[in-house]
Coordinates of C-alpha atoms and ligand atoms in Angstrom, one line a residue:
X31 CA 0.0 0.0 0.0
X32 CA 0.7 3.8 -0.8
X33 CA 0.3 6.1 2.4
X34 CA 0.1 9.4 1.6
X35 CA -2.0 10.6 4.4
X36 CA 0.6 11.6 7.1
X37 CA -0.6 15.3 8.1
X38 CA -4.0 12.9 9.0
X39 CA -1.8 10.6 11.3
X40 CA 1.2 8.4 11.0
X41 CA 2.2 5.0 11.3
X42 CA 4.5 4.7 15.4
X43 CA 7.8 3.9 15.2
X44 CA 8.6 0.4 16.3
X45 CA 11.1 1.7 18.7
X46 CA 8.2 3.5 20.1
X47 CA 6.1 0.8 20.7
X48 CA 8.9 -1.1 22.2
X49 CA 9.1 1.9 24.6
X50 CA 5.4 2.2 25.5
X51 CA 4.8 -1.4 26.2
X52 CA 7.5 -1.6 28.3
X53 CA 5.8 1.3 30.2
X54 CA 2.4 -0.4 30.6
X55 CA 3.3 -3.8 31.3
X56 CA 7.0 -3.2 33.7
X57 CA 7.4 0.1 34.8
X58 CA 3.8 1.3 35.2
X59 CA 3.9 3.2 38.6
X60 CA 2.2 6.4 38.9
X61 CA 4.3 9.2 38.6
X62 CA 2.4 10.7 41.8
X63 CA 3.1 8.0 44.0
X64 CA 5.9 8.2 46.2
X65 CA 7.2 4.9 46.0
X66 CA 10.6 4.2 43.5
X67 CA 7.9 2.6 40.8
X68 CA 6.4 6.3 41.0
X69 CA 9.6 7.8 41.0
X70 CA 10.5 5.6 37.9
X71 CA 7.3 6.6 36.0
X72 CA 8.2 10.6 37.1
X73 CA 11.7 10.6 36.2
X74 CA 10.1 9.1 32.3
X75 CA 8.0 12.6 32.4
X76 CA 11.1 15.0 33.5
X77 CA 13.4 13.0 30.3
X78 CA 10.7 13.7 28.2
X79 CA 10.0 17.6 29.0
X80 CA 13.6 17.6 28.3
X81 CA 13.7 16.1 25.1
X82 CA 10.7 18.2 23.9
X83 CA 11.9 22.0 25.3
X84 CA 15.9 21.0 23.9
X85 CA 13.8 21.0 20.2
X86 CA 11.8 24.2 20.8
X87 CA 14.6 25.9 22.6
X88 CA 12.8 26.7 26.0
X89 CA 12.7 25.6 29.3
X90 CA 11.8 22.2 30.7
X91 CA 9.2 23.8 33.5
X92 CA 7.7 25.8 30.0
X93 CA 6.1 22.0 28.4
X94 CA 2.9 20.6 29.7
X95 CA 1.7 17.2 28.1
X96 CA -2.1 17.4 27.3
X97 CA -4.2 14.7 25.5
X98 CA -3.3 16.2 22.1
X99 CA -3.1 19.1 19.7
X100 CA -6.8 19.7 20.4
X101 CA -6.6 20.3 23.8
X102 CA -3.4 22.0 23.5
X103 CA -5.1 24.1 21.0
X104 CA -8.1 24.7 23.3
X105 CA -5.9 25.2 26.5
X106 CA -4.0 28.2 24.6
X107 CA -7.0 30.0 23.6
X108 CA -9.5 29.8 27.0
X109 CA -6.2 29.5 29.5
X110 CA -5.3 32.8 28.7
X111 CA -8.2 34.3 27.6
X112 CA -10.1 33.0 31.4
X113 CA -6.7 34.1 33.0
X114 CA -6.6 37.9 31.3
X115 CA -10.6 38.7 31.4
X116 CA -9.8 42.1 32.8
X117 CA -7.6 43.0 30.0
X118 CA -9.7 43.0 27.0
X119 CA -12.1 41.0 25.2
X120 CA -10.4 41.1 22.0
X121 CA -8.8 37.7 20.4
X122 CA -7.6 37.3 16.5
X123 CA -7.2 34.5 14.3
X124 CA -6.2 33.6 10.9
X125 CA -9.3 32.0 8.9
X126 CA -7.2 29.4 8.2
X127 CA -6.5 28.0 11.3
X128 CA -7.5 23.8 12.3
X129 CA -10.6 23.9 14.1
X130 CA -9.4 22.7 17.6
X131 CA -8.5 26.7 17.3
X132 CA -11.1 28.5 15.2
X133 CA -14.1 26.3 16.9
X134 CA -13.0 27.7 20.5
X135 CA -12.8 31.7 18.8
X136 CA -16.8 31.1 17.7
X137 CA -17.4 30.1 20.8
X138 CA -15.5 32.7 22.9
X139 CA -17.4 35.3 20.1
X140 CA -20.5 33.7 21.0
X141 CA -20.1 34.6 24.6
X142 CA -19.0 38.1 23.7
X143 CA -15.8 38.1 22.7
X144 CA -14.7 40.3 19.5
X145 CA -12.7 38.5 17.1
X146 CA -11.2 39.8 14.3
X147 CA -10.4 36.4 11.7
X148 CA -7.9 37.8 9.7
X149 CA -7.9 36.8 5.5
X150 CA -5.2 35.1 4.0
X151 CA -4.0 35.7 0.3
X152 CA -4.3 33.3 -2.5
X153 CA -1.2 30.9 -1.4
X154 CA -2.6 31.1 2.4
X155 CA -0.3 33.6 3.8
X156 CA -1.9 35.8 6.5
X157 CA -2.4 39.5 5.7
X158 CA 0.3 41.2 7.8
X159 CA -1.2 44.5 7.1
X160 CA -4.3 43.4 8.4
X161 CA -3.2 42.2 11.3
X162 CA -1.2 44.9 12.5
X163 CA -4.1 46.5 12.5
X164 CA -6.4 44.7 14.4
X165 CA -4.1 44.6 17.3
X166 CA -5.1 47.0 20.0
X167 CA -4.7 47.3 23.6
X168 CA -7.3 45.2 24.5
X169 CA -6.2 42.3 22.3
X170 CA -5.5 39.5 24.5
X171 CA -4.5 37.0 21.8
X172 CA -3.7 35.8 18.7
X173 CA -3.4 32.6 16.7
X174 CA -1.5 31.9 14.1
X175 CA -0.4 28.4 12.4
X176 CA 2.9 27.6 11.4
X177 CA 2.3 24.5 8.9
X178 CA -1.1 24.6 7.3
X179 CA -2.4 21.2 7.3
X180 CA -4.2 21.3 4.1
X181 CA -2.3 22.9 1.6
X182 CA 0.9 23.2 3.4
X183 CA 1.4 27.2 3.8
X184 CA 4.3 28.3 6.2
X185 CA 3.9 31.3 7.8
X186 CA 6.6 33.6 8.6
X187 CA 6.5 33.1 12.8
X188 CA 9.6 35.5 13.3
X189 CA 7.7 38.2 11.3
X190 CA 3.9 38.0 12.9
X191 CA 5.4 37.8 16.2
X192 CA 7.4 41.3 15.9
X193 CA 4.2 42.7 14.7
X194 CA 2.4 41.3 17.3
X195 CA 5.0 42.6 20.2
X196 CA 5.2 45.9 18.2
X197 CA 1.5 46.6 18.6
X198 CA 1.2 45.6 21.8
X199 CA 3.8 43.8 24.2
X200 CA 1.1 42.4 26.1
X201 CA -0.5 40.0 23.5
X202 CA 0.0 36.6 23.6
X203 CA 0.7 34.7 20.3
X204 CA -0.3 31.2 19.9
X205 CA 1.2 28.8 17.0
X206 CA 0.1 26.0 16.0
X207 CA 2.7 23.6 15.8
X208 CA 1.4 20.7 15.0
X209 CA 2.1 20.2 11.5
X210 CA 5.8 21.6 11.6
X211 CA 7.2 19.9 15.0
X212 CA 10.4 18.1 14.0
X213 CA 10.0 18.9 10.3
X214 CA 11.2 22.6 10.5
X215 CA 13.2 24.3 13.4
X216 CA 11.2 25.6 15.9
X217 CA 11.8 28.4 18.7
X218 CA 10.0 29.4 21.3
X219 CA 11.6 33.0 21.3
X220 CA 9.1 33.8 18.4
X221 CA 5.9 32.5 20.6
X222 CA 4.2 32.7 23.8
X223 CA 2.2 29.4 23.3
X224 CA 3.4 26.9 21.1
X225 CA 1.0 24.0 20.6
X226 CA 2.4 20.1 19.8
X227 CA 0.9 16.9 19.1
X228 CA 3.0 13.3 19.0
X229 CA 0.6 11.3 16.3
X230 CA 1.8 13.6 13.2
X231 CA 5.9 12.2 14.0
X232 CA 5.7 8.6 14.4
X233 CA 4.5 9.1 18.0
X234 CA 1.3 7.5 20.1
X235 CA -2.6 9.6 19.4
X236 CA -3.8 10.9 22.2
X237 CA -0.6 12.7 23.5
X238 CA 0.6 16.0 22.6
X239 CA 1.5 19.5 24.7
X240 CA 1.7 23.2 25.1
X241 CA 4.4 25.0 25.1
X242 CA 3.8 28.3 28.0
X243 CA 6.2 31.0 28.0
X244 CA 6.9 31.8 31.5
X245 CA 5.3 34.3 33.6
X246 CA 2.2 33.8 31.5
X247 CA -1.2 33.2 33.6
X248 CA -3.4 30.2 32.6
X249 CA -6.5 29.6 34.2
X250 CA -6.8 25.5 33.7
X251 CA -9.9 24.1 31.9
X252 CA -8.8 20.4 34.0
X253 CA -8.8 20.8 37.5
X254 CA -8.4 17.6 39.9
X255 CA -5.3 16.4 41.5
X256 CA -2.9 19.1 41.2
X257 CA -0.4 17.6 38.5
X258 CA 1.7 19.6 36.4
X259 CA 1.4 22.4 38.4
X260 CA -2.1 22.4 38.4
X261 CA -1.8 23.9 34.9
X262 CA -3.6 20.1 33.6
X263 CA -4.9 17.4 36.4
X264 CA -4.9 14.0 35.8
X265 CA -2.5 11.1 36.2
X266 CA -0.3 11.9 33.5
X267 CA -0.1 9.1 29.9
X268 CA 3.3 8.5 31.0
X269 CA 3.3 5.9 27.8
X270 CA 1.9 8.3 25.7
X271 CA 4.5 11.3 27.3
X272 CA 7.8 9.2 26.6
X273 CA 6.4 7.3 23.2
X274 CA 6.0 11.1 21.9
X275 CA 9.2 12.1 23.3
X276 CA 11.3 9.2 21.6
X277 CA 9.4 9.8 18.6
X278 CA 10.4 13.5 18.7
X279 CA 14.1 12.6 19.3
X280 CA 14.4 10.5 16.7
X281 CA 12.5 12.3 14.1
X282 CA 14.2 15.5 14.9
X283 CA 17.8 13.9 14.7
X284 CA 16.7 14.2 10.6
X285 CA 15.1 17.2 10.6
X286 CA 17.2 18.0 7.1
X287 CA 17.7 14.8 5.8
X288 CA 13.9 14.3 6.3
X289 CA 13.1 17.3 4.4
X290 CA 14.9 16.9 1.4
X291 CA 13.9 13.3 0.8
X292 CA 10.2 14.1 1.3
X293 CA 10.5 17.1 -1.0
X294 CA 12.0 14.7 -4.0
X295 CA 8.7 12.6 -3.4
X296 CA 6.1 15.8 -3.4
X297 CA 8.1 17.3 -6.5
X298 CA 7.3 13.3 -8.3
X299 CA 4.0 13.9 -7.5
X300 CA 3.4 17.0 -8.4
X301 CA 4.9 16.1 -11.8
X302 CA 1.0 15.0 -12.7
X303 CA 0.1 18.6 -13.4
X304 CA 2.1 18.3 -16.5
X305 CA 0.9 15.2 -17.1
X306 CA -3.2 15.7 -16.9
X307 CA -4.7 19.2 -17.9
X308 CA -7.0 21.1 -15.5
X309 CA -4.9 19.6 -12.7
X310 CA -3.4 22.3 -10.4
X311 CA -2.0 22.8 -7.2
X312 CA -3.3 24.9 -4.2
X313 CA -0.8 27.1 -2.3
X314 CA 2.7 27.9 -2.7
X315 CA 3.9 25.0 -4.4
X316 CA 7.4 26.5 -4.2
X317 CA 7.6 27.4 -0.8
X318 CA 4.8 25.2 0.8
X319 CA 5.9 22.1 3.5
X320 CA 7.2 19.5 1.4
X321 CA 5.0 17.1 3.6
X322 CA 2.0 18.4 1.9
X323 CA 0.9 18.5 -1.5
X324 CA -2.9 19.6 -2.4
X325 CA -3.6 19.2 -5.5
X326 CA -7.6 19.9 -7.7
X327 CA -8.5 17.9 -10.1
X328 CA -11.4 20.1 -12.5
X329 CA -14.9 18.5 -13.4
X330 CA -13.7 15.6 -10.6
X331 CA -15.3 15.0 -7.0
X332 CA -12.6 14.3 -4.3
X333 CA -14.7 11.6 -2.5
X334 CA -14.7 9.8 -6.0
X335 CA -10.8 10.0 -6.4
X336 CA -10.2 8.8 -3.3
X337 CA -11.9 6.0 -3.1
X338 CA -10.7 5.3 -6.9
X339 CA -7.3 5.4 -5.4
X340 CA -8.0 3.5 -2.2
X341 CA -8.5 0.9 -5.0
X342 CA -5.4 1.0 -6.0
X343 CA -3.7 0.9 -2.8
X344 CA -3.0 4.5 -2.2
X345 CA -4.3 6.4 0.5
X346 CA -4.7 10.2 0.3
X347 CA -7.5 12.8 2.1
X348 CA -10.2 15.2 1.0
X349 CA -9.3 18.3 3.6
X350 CA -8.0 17.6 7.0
X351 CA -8.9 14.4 8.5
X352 CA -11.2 15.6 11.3
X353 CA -13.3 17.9 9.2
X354 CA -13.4 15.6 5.6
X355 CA -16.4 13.9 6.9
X356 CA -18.4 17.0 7.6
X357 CA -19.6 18.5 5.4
X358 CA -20.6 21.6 5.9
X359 CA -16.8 22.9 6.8
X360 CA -14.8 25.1 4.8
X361 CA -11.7 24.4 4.4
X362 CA -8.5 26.0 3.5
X363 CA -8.6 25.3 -0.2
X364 CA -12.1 27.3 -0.4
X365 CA -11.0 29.8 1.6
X366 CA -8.1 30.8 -0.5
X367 CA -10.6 31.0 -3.6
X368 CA -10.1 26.8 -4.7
X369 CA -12.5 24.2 -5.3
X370 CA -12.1 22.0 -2.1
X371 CA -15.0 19.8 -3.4
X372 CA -12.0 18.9 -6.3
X373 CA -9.1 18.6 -4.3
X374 CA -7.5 16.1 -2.8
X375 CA -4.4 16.4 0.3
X376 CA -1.5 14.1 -0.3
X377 CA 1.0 13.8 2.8
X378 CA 4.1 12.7 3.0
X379 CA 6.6 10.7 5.5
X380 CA 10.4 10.1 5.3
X381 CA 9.2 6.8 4.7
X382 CA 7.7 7.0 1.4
X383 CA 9.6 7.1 -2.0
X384 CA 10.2 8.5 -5.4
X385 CA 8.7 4.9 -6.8
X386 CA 5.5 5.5 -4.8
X387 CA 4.9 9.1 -6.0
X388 CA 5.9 7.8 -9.8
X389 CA 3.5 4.8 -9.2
X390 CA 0.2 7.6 -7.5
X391 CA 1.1 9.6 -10.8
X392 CA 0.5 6.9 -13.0
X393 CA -2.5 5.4 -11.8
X394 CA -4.1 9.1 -11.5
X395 CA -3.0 9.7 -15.5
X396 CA -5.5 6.7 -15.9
X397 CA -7.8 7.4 -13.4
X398 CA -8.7 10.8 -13.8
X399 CA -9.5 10.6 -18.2
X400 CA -11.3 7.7 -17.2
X401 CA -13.4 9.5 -14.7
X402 CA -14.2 12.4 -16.6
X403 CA -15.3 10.6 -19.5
X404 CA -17.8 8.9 -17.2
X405 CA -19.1 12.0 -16.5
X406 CA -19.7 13.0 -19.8
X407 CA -21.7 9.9 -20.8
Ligands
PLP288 C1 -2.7 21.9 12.5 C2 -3.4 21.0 13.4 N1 -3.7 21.4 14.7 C3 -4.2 20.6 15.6 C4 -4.5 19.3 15.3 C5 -5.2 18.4 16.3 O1 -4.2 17.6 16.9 P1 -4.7 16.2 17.6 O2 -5.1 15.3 16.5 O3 -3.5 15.7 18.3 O4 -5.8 16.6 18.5 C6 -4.3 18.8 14.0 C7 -4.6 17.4 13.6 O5 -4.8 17.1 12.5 C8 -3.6 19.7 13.1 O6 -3.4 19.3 11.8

């Protein structure tokens, strides 16, 4: 089989799932207790905060593991926003963003908050004019992805955060992480919330974390036993927290090697826009995440082409995974004036190849004319 769905989730590294079984079945003491089995499963949480703030350059007492990107996403957003109510009601976001952050905006907007969902341009890069504008002294936030994970736009971090800080110092800026951890260099100096998640680098679901600047007030959404400094109770996943870690460590070791192979497969791939008319691609097909490549095919319905390609062996995704099955959502592709209904997400892992992305062309160079045809009988 052909897995090109990778942004949806990826496959865990066997090491990984050496690591985590080992966890549950040997040393699975509570990392609360204060026995040496707790003090074993505590010491695998304190290894893997320093794994994880080494890559982002911060501090180990800055990382707290949640149950994924989601919450991550979520804790950002309504932490701060709960913690800072007497500073403003005023929160931005790019329209762009996954919705375990633009679902928690509509709802803070619903209870009154005033959001200003900044546009992005034709490739997906935010409007930086527009944004500085917005920013006032009662903005208490802002979100901005790094990776877009449906057509693979990088934003300019550095950049947003100077405007941010220049408009006011007191703004938070949240990035969304998820799709860039270990596949481009991240540093926390350009954030004050940086979300993670460990299923999208060879790492366990259910695990991710967020990154908190220090000296920044969050008012916890999870309150219960006290752990992790009562920023997120609950017995911590300590499979979960040292599977993601490893993961992290080992993917990261290849952060450049990584890159350049999975670039040689997306650049294959995207050779079938000279090969097929009315094909194109969505975003900046130059400067977009190699791990991602969107691609429209005209007069063709994406749910078709899929499952044409499952067929085959070959495994892609209409939009992100948690929204492709609803769907009233609008995702990125429409957004930037595309046809999402035509378009289908292709992601990429260090462990495909060249062969794979010549083999996905060549069955799409028949699929796609026979398709059409169809449609005109
Ligand atoms: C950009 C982005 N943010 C957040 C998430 C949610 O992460 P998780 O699946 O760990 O909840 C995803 C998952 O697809 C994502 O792509």
């Amino acid at each position: 089989m052909i897995y090109f769905d990778n942004s949806a989730t990826t496959k865990v590294d066997d090491k990984v799932i050496k690591k985590m079984v080992y966890l549950m079945g040997e040393e699975f003491g509570n990392p609360s207790s204060l026995h040496s089995f707790g003090f074993s499963a505590e010491k695998e949480i304190i290894k893997a905060k320093k794994i994880i703030s080494k890559i982002i350059k911060s501090d180990e007492k800055e990382v707290f593991f949640t149950s994924g990107g989601t919450e991550a996403n979520n804790l950002a957003v309504l932490g701060t926003v709960n913690a800072y109510k007497r500073a403003g009601k005023h929160i931005v976001v790019s329209k762009i963003e996954h919705p375990s952050v633009l679902e928690v905006y509509k709802k803070l907007e619903r209870e009154g908050y005033v959001v200003s969902y900044i546009d992005v341009d034709k490739n997906g890069y935010v409007d930086m004019k527009q944004l500085e504008n917005e920013i006032n002294n009662e903005t208490i936030i802002v979100s901005i992805m790094h990776v877009n994970n449906e057509i693979g736009t990088v934003q300019n971090i550095q950049k947003i955060y100077d405007i941010v800080k220049s408009k006011n110092l007191r703004t938070f800026l949240h990035v969304d992480c998820v799709q860039s951890f270990c596949k481009y260099r991240i540093n926390s100096k350009y954030a004050d919330l940086i979300t993670l998640s460990g299923h999208k680098i060879h790492g366990p679901k259910g695990i991710g974390a967020l990154f908190i600047k220090k000296g920044i007030r969050i008012e916890p959404m999870i309150v219960g036993g006290k752990q992790q400094n009562e920023i997120r109770s609950g017995t911590e996943n300590v499979p979960g927290i040292a599977g993601f870690a490893l993961a992290a460590e080992n993917i990261n070791e290849k952060i450049d090697e990584n890159y350049k192979k999975v670039m040689e497969v997306k650049n294959k791939l995207a050779e079938i826009k000279n090969v097929l008319s009315d094909v194109w691609i969505n975003g900046d097909e130059e400067k977009g995440s190699p791990y991602i490549l969107n691609i429209s095919f005209g007069g063709i319905k994406s749910e078709v082409l899929l499952h044409c390609l499952e067929e085959k062996k070959i495994f892609a995704s209409t939009g992100s995974a948690c929204t492709s099955n609803h769907k009233k959502h609008i995702g990125t592709v429409d957004i930037i004036g595309g046809f999402g209904q035509n378009s289908l997400r292709f992601s990429f892992s260090e462990d495909n190849t060249i062969e794979e992305a010549e083999k996905c062309v060549s069955e799409l160079s028949e699929i796609v004319p026979f398709l059409r045809q169809y449609k005109q009988l």
